[in-house]
Short mmCIF file of C-alpha atoms in Angstrom, two decimals:
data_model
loop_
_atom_site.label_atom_id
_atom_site.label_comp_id
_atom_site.label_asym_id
_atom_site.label_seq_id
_atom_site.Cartn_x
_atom_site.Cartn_y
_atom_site.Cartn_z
CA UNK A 1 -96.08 142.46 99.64
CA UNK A 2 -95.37 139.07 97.70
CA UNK A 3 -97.56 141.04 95.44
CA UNK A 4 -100.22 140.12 93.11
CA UNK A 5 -97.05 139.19 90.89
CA UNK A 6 -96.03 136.37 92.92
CA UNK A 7 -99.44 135.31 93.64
CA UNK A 8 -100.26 135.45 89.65
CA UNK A 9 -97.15 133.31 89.12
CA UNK A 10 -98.07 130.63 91.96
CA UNK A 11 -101.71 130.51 90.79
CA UNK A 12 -100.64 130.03 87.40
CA UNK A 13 -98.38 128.03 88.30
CA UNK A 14 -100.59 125.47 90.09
CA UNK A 15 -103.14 125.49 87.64
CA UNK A 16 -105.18 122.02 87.05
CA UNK A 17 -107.83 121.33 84.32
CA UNK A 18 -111.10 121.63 85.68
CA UNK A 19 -114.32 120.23 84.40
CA UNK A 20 -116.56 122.93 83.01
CA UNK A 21 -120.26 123.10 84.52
CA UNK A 22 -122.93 121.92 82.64
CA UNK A 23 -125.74 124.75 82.09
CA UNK A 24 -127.68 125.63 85.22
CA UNK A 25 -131.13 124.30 83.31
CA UNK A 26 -129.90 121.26 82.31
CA UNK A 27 -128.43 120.63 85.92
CA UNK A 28 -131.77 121.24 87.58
CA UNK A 29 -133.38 119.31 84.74
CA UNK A 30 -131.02 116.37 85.28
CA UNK A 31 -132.02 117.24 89.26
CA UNK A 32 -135.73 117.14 88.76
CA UNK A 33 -135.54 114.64 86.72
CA UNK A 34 -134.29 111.68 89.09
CA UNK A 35 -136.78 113.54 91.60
CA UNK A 36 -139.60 112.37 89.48
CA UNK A 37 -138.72 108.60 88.61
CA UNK A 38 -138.40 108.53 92.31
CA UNK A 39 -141.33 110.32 92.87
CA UNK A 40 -143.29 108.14 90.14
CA UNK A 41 -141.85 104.96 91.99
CA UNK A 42 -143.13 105.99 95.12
CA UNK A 43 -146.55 106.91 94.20
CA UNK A 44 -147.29 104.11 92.17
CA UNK A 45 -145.83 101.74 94.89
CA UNK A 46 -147.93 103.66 98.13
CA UNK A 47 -150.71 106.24 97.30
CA UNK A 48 -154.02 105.74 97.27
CA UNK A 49 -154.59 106.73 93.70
CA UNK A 50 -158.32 106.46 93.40
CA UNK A 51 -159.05 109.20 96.05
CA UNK A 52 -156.39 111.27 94.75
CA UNK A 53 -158.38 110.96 91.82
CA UNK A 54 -161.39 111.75 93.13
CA UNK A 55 -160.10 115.18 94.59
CA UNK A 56 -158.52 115.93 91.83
CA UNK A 57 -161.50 116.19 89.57
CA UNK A 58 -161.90 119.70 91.45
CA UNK A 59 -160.47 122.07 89.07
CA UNK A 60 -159.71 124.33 92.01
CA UNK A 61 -157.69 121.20 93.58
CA UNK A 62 -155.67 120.76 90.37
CA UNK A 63 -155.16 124.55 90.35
CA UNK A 64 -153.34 124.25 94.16
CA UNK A 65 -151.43 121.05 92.92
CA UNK A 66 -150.00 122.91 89.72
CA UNK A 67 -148.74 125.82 92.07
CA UNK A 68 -147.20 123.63 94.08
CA UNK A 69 -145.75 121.51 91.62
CA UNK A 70 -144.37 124.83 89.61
CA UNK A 71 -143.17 126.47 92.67
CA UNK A 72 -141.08 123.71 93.39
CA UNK A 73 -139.59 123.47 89.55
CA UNK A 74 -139.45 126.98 89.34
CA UNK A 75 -137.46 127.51 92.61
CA UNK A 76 -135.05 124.98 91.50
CA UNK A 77 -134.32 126.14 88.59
CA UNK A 78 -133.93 130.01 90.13
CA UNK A 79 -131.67 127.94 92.64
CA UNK A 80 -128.71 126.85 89.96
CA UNK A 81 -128.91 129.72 88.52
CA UNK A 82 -128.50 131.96 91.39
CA UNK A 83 -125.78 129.94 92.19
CA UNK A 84 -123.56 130.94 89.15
CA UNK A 85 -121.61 134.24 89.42
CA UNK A 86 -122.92 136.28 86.41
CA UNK A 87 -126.78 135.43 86.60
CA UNK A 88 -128.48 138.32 87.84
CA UNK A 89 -130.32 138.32 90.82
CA UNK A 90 -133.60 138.33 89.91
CA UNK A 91 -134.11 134.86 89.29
CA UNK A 92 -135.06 134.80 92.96
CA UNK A 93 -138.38 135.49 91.79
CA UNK A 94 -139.31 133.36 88.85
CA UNK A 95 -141.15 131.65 91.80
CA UNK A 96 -143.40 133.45 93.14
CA UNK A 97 -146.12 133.96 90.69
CA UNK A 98 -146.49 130.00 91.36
CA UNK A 99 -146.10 130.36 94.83
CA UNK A 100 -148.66 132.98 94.71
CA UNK A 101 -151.04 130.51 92.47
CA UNK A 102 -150.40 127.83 95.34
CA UNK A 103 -151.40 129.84 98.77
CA UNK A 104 -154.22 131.89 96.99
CA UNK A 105 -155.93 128.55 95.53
CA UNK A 106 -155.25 126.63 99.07
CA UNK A 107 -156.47 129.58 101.25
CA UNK A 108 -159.70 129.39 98.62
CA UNK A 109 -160.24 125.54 99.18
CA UNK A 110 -159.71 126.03 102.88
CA UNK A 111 -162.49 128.69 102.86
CA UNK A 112 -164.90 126.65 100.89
CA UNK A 113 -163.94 124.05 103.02
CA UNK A 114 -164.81 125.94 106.16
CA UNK A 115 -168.08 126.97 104.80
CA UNK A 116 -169.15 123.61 103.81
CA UNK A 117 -167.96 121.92 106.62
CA UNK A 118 -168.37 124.54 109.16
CA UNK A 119 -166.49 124.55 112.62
CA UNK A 120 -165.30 121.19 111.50
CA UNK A 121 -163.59 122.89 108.69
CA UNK A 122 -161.65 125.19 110.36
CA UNK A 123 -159.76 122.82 112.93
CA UNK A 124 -156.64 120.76 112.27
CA UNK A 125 -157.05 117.75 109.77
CA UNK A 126 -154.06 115.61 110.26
CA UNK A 127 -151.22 118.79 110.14
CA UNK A 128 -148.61 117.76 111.83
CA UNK A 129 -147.99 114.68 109.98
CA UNK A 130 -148.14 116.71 106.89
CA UNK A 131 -145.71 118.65 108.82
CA UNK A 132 -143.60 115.87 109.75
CA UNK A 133 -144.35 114.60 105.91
CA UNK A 134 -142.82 117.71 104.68
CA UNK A 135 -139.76 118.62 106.52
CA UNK A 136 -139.11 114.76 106.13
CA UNK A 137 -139.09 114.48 102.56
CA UNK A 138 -137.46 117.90 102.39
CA UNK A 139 -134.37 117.42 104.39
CA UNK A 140 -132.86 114.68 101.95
CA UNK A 141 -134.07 116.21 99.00
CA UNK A 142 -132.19 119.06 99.84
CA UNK A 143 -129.25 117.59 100.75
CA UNK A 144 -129.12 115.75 97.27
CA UNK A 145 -129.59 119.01 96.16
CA UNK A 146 -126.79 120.98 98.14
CA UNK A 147 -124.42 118.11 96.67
CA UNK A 148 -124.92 119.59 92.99
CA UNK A 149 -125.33 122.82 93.58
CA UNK A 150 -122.03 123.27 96.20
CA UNK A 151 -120.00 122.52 92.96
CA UNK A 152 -120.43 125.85 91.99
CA UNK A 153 -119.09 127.56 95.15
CA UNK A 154 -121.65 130.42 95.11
CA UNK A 155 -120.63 133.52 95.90
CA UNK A 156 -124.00 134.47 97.98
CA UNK A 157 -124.75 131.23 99.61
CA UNK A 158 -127.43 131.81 101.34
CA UNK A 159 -130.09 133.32 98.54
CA UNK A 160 -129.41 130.08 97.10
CA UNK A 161 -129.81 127.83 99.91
CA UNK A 162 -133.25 129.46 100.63
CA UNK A 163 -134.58 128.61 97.17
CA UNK A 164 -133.09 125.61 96.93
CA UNK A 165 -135.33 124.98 100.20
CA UNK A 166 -138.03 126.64 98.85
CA UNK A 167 -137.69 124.32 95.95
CA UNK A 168 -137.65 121.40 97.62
CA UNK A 169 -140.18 121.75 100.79
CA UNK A 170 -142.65 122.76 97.37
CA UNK A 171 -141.86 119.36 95.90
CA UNK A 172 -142.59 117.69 99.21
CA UNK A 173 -145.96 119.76 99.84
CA UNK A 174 -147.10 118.29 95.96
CA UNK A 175 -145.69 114.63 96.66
CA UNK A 176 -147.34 115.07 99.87
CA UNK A 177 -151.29 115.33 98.27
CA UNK A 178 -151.38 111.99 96.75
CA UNK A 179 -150.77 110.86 100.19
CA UNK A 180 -153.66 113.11 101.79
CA UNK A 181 -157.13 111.23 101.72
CA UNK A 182 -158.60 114.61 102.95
CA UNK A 183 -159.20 118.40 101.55
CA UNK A 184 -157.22 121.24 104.22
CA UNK A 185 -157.90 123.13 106.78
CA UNK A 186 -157.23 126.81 107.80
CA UNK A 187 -154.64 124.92 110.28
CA UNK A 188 -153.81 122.48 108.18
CA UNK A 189 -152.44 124.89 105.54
CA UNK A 190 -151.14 126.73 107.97
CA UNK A 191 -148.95 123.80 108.86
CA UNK A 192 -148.28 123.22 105.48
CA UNK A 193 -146.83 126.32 104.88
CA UNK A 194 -145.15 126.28 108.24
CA UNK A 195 -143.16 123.06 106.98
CA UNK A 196 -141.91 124.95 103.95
CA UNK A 197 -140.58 127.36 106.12
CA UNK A 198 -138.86 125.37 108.45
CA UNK A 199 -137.32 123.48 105.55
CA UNK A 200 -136.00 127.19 103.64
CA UNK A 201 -134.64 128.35 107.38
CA UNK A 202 -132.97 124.65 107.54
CA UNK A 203 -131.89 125.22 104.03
CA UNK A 204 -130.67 128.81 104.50
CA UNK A 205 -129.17 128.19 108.02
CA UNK A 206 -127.29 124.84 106.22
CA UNK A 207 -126.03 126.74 103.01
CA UNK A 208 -123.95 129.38 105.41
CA UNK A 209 -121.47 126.51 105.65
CA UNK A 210 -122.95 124.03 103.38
CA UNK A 211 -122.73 125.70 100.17
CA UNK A 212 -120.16 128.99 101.19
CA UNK A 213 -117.04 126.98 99.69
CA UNK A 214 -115.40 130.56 100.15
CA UNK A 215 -115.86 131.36 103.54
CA UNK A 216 -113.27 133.39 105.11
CA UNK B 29 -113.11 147.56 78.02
CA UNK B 30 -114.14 146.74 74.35
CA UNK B 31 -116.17 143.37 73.72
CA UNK B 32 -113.18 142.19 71.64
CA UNK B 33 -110.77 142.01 75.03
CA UNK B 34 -113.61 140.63 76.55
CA UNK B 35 -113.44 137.54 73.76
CA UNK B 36 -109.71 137.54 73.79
CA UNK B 37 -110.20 137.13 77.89
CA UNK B 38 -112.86 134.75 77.41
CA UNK B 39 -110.53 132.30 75.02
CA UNK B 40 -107.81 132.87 77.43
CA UNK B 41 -110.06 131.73 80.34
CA UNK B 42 -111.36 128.76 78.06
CA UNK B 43 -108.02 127.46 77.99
CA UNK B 44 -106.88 127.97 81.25
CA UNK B 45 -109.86 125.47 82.23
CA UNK B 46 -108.28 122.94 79.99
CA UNK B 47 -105.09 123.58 82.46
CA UNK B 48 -103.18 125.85 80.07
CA UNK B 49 -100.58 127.80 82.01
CA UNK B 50 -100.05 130.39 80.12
CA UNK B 51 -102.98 131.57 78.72
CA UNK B 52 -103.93 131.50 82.40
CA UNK B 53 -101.24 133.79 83.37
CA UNK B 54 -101.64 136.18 80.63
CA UNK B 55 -105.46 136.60 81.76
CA UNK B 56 -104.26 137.25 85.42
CA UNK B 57 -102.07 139.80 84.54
CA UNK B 58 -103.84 141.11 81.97
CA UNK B 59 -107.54 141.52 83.96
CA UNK B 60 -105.62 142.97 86.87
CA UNK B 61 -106.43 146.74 86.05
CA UNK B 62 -109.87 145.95 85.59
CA UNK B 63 -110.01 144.47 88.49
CA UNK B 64 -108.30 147.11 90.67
CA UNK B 65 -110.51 149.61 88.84
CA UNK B 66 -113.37 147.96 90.18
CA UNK B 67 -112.44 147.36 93.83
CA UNK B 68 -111.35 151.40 93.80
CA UNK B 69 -115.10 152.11 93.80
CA UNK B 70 -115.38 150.61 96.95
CA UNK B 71 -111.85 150.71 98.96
CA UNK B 72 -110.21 154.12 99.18
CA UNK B 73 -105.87 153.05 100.35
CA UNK B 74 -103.84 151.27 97.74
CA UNK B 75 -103.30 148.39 100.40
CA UNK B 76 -106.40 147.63 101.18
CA UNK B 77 -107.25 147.82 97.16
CA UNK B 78 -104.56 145.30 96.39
CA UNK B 79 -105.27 143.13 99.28
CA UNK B 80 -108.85 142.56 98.03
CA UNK B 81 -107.79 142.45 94.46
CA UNK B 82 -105.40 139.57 95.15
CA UNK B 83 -109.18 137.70 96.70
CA UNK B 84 -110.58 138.64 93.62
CA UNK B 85 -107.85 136.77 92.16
CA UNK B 86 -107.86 133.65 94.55
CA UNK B 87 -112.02 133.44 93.74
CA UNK B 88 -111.82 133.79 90.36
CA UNK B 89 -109.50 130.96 90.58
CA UNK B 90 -112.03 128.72 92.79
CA UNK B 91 -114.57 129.10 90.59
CA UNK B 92 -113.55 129.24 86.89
CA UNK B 93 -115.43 125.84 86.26
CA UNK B 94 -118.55 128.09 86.47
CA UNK B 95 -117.47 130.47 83.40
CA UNK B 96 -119.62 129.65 80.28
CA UNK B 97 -117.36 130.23 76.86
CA UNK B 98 -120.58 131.01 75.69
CA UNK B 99 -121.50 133.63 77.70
CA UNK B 100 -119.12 137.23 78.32
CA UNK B 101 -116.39 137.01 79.99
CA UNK B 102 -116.73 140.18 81.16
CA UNK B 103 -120.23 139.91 82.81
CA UNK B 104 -118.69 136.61 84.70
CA UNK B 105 -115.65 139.17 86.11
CA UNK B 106 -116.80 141.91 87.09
CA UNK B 107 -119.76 140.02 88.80
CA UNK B 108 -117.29 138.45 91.17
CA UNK B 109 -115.10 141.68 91.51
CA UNK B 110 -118.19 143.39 92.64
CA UNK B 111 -119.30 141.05 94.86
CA UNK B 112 -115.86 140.07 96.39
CA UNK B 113 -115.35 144.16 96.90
CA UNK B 114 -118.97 144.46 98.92
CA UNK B 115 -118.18 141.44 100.94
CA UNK B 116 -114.79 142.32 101.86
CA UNK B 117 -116.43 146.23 102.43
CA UNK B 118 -118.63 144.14 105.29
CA UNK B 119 -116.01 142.57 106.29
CA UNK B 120 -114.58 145.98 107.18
CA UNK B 121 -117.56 147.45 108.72
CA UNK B 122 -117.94 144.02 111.00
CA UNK B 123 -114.61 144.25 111.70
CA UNK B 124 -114.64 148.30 112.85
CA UNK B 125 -118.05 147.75 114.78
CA UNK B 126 -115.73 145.55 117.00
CA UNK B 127 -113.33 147.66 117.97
CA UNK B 128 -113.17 150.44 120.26
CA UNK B 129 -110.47 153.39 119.89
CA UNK B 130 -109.04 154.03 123.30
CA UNK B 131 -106.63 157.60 123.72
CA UNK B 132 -105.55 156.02 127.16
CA UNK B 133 -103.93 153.30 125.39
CA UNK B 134 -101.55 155.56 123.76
CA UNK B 135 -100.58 157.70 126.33
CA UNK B 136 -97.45 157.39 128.69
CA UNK B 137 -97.06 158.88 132.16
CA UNK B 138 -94.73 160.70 134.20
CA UNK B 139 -94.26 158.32 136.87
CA UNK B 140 -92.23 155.62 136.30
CA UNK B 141 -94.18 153.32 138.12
CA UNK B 142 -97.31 153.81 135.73
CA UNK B 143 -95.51 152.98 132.79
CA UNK B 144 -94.45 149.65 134.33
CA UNK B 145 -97.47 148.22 132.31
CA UNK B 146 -97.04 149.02 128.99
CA UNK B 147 -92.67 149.21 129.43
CA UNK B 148 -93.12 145.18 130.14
CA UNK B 149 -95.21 145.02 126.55
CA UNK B 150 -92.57 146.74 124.85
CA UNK B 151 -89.69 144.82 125.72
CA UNK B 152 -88.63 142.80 122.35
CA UNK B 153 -87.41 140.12 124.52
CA UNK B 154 -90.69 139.26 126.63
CA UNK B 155 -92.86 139.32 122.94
CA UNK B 156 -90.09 137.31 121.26
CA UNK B 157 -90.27 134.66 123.82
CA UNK B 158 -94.02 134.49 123.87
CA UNK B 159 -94.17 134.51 119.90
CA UNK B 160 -91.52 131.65 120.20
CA UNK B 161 -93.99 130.04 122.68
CA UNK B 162 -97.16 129.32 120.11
CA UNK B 163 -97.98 126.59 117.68
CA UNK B 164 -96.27 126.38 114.42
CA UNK B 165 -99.43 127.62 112.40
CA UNK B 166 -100.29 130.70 115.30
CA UNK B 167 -96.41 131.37 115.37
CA UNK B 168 -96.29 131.64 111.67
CA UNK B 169 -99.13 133.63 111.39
CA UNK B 170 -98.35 136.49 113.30
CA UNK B 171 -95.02 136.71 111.65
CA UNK B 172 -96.41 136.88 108.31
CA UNK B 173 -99.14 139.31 108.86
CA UNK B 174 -98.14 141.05 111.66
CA UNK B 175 -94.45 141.22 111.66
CA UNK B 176 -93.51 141.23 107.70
CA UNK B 177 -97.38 142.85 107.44
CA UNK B 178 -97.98 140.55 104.35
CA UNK B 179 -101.53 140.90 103.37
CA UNK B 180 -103.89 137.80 104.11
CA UNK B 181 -103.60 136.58 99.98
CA UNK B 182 -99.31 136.65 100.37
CA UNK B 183 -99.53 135.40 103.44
CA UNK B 184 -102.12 132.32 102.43
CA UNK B 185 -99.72 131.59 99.40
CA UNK B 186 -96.36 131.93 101.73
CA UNK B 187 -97.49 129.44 104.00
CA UNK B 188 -99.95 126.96 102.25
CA UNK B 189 -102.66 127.88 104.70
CA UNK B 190 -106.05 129.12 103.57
CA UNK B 191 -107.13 132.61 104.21
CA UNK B 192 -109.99 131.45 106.76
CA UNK B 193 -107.50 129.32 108.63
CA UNK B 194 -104.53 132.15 108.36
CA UNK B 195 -107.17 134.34 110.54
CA UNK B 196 -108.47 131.81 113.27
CA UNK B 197 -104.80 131.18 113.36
CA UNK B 198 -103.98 135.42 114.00
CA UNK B 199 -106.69 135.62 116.33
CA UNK B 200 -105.75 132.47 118.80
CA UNK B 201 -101.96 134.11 118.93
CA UNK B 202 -103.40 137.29 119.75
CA UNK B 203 -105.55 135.74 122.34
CA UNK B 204 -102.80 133.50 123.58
CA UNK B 205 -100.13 136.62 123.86
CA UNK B 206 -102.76 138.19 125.25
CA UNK B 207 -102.94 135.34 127.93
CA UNK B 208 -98.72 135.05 127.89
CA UNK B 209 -98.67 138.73 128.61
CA UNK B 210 -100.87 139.39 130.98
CA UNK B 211 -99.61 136.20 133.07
CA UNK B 212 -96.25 138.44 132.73
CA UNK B 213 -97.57 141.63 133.88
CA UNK B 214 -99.03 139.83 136.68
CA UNK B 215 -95.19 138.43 137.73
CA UNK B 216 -93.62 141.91 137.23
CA UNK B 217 -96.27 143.37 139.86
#
């Protein structure tokens, strides 16, 4: 063999400075935070705030909006950090207590919305724009976000490309209700949550290359 | 290891991110044990242990812009070790689920006739010439890991080709001797 001698020597050797990564919060804080002047920009310019005001005077409508909203934060953060060698691998599921939050309150508004509104309630709104809506929005986000997070060459890709698309298709779903004149349906949530999955088996299916800087 | 290496390894590292040379060979050299001790959990034959130690190496390397001086150095190593030793483990296992051991392949026959076949892969001269016969980056592959059986880390430094690109290389020589050989048999019938 050249042996690990020679390959110590050449590595050494070669050696450049490299720039040291900035802590994985303040990354995804840096991250979100661009997300949400763009997000604010966007709102301000094209929703129709005073029916998103009007639903959101439901307590159990701000309750779905704040799991989404935290799901998607959440994830992100659990994203950078999975991405760094020595985090442990539990921060795959600082999530899910949000994400939890987010499908029980939705399935609860679609029930009451059922009940209310009776067969009417239990058909398809407008899903598949929401659909469209999400995996839209989700696809560039999560490029942007492949672009920071690929600079830390993660060592299990693909956990990390699933949150980062879990992140991302959340941020979408909550951008996504100040653009939605209309409470969900059964189908309609089902769609929704359909979306997010499509965008975390995009995600997952994109970081095998995307983010596996060591493949071999 | 004592916490106090683990801070002597962590400075080290620190510096070798500012592109200091020698602190970065010291912590090579010096982290080697620890890292063989680790992949020996997983890989039995001192080969195979120094071939994935030497990845170890060549990771550790890609990614030292993710260790945090702040944090222990030793929690950042042996992470990768770990995970470099599993991956390389399934490597293994993918590698062994593809391949079939065949008795028939290493047996000869009496009659002359039926060893026509595998005499025409023996001779040096036929091999040579079809070795001679592939692409730079194929032709230099199969010398370096199949004929001076470097392991894929000495063989990726020898030649300046990454490890991923040594092994498509390997595999389209082995398919194209493959092809050179066979088309060779088929004259010799």
């Amino acid at each position: 063999m050249i042996r690990t001698d020679g390959l110590i020597a050449e590595l050494a050797g070669d050696l450049e400075p490299v720039e040291r990564l900035r802590p994985p919060l303040l990354r995804a804080s840096l991250w979100l935070g661009v997300i949400a002047v763009l997000s604010v920009v966007l709102i301000a310019g094209f929703a129709d705030m005073p029916v998103f005001m009007h639903r959101a005077q439901d307590s159990k409508m701000m309750l779905e909006l704040v799991g989404t909203l935290l799901t998607g934060i959440l994830a992100v953060i659990a994203a950078f950090e999975l991405s760094l060698p020595d985090r442990s691998p539990r921060w795959a599921f600082l999530p899910v207590p949000s994400l939890l939050l987010w499908i029980g309150s939705s399935s609860y508004n679609c029930w009451r919305q059922w009940v209310v509104a009776g067969p009417n309630g239990y058909g398809a709104g407008e899903g598949l724009d929401c659909f469209t809506w999400i995996v839209a929005f989700g696809v560039p986000l999560g490029i942007s976000l492949f672009v920071l997070l690929r600079r830390a060459k993660p060592l299990a890709p693909i956990p990390v490309a699933a949150m980062a698309g879990l992140g991302v298709a959340s941020i979408a779903a909550f951008l996504l209700q100040f653009f939605h004149p209309f409470d969900v349906t059964f189908i309609d949530l089902a769609l929704h949550l359909a979306a997010v999955f499509t965008v975390v088996i995009v995600a997952r299916a994109a970081g095998r290359s995307g983010l596996n800087a060591l493949r071999d | 290891m004592n916490s106090d290496v683990g801070d002597e390894w962590g400075m080290l590292m620190a510096a070798a991110q500012g592109g200091n040379r020698q602190a970065y060979d010291r912590l090579l050299r010096e982290i080697l044990p620890y890292i063989r001790a680790i992949v020996r959990k997983h890989h039995a034959t001192a080969d195979r242990v120094e071939d994935v130690a030497q990845d170890v190496l060549l990771t550790i390397h890609r990614v030292r812009n993710t260790y945090d001086p702040a944090r222990p150095f030793s929690k950042w190593l042996g992470a990768i070790a770990h995970r470099r030793s599993i991956d390389a483990l399934r490597r293994r296992v993918r590698s062994d689920a593809n391949e079939t051991f065949s008795p028939i392949a290493y047996e000869t026959f009496a009659d002359p006739e039926a060893n026509k076949d595998i005499s025409a892969h023996e001779d040096s001269t036929v091999l040579a010439e079809a070795i001679a016969a592939l692409p730079p980056g194929q032709r230099q592959a199969v010398e370096l890991l199949r004929l001076k059986e470097l392991s894929l880390a000495e063989a990726s430094a020898e030649s300046g080709q990454s490890v991923g690109a040594l092994k498509v290389s390997l595999h389209r020589a082995i398919r194209a001797l493959q092809a050179i050989l066979g088309r060779q048999d088929g004259r010799n019938d």
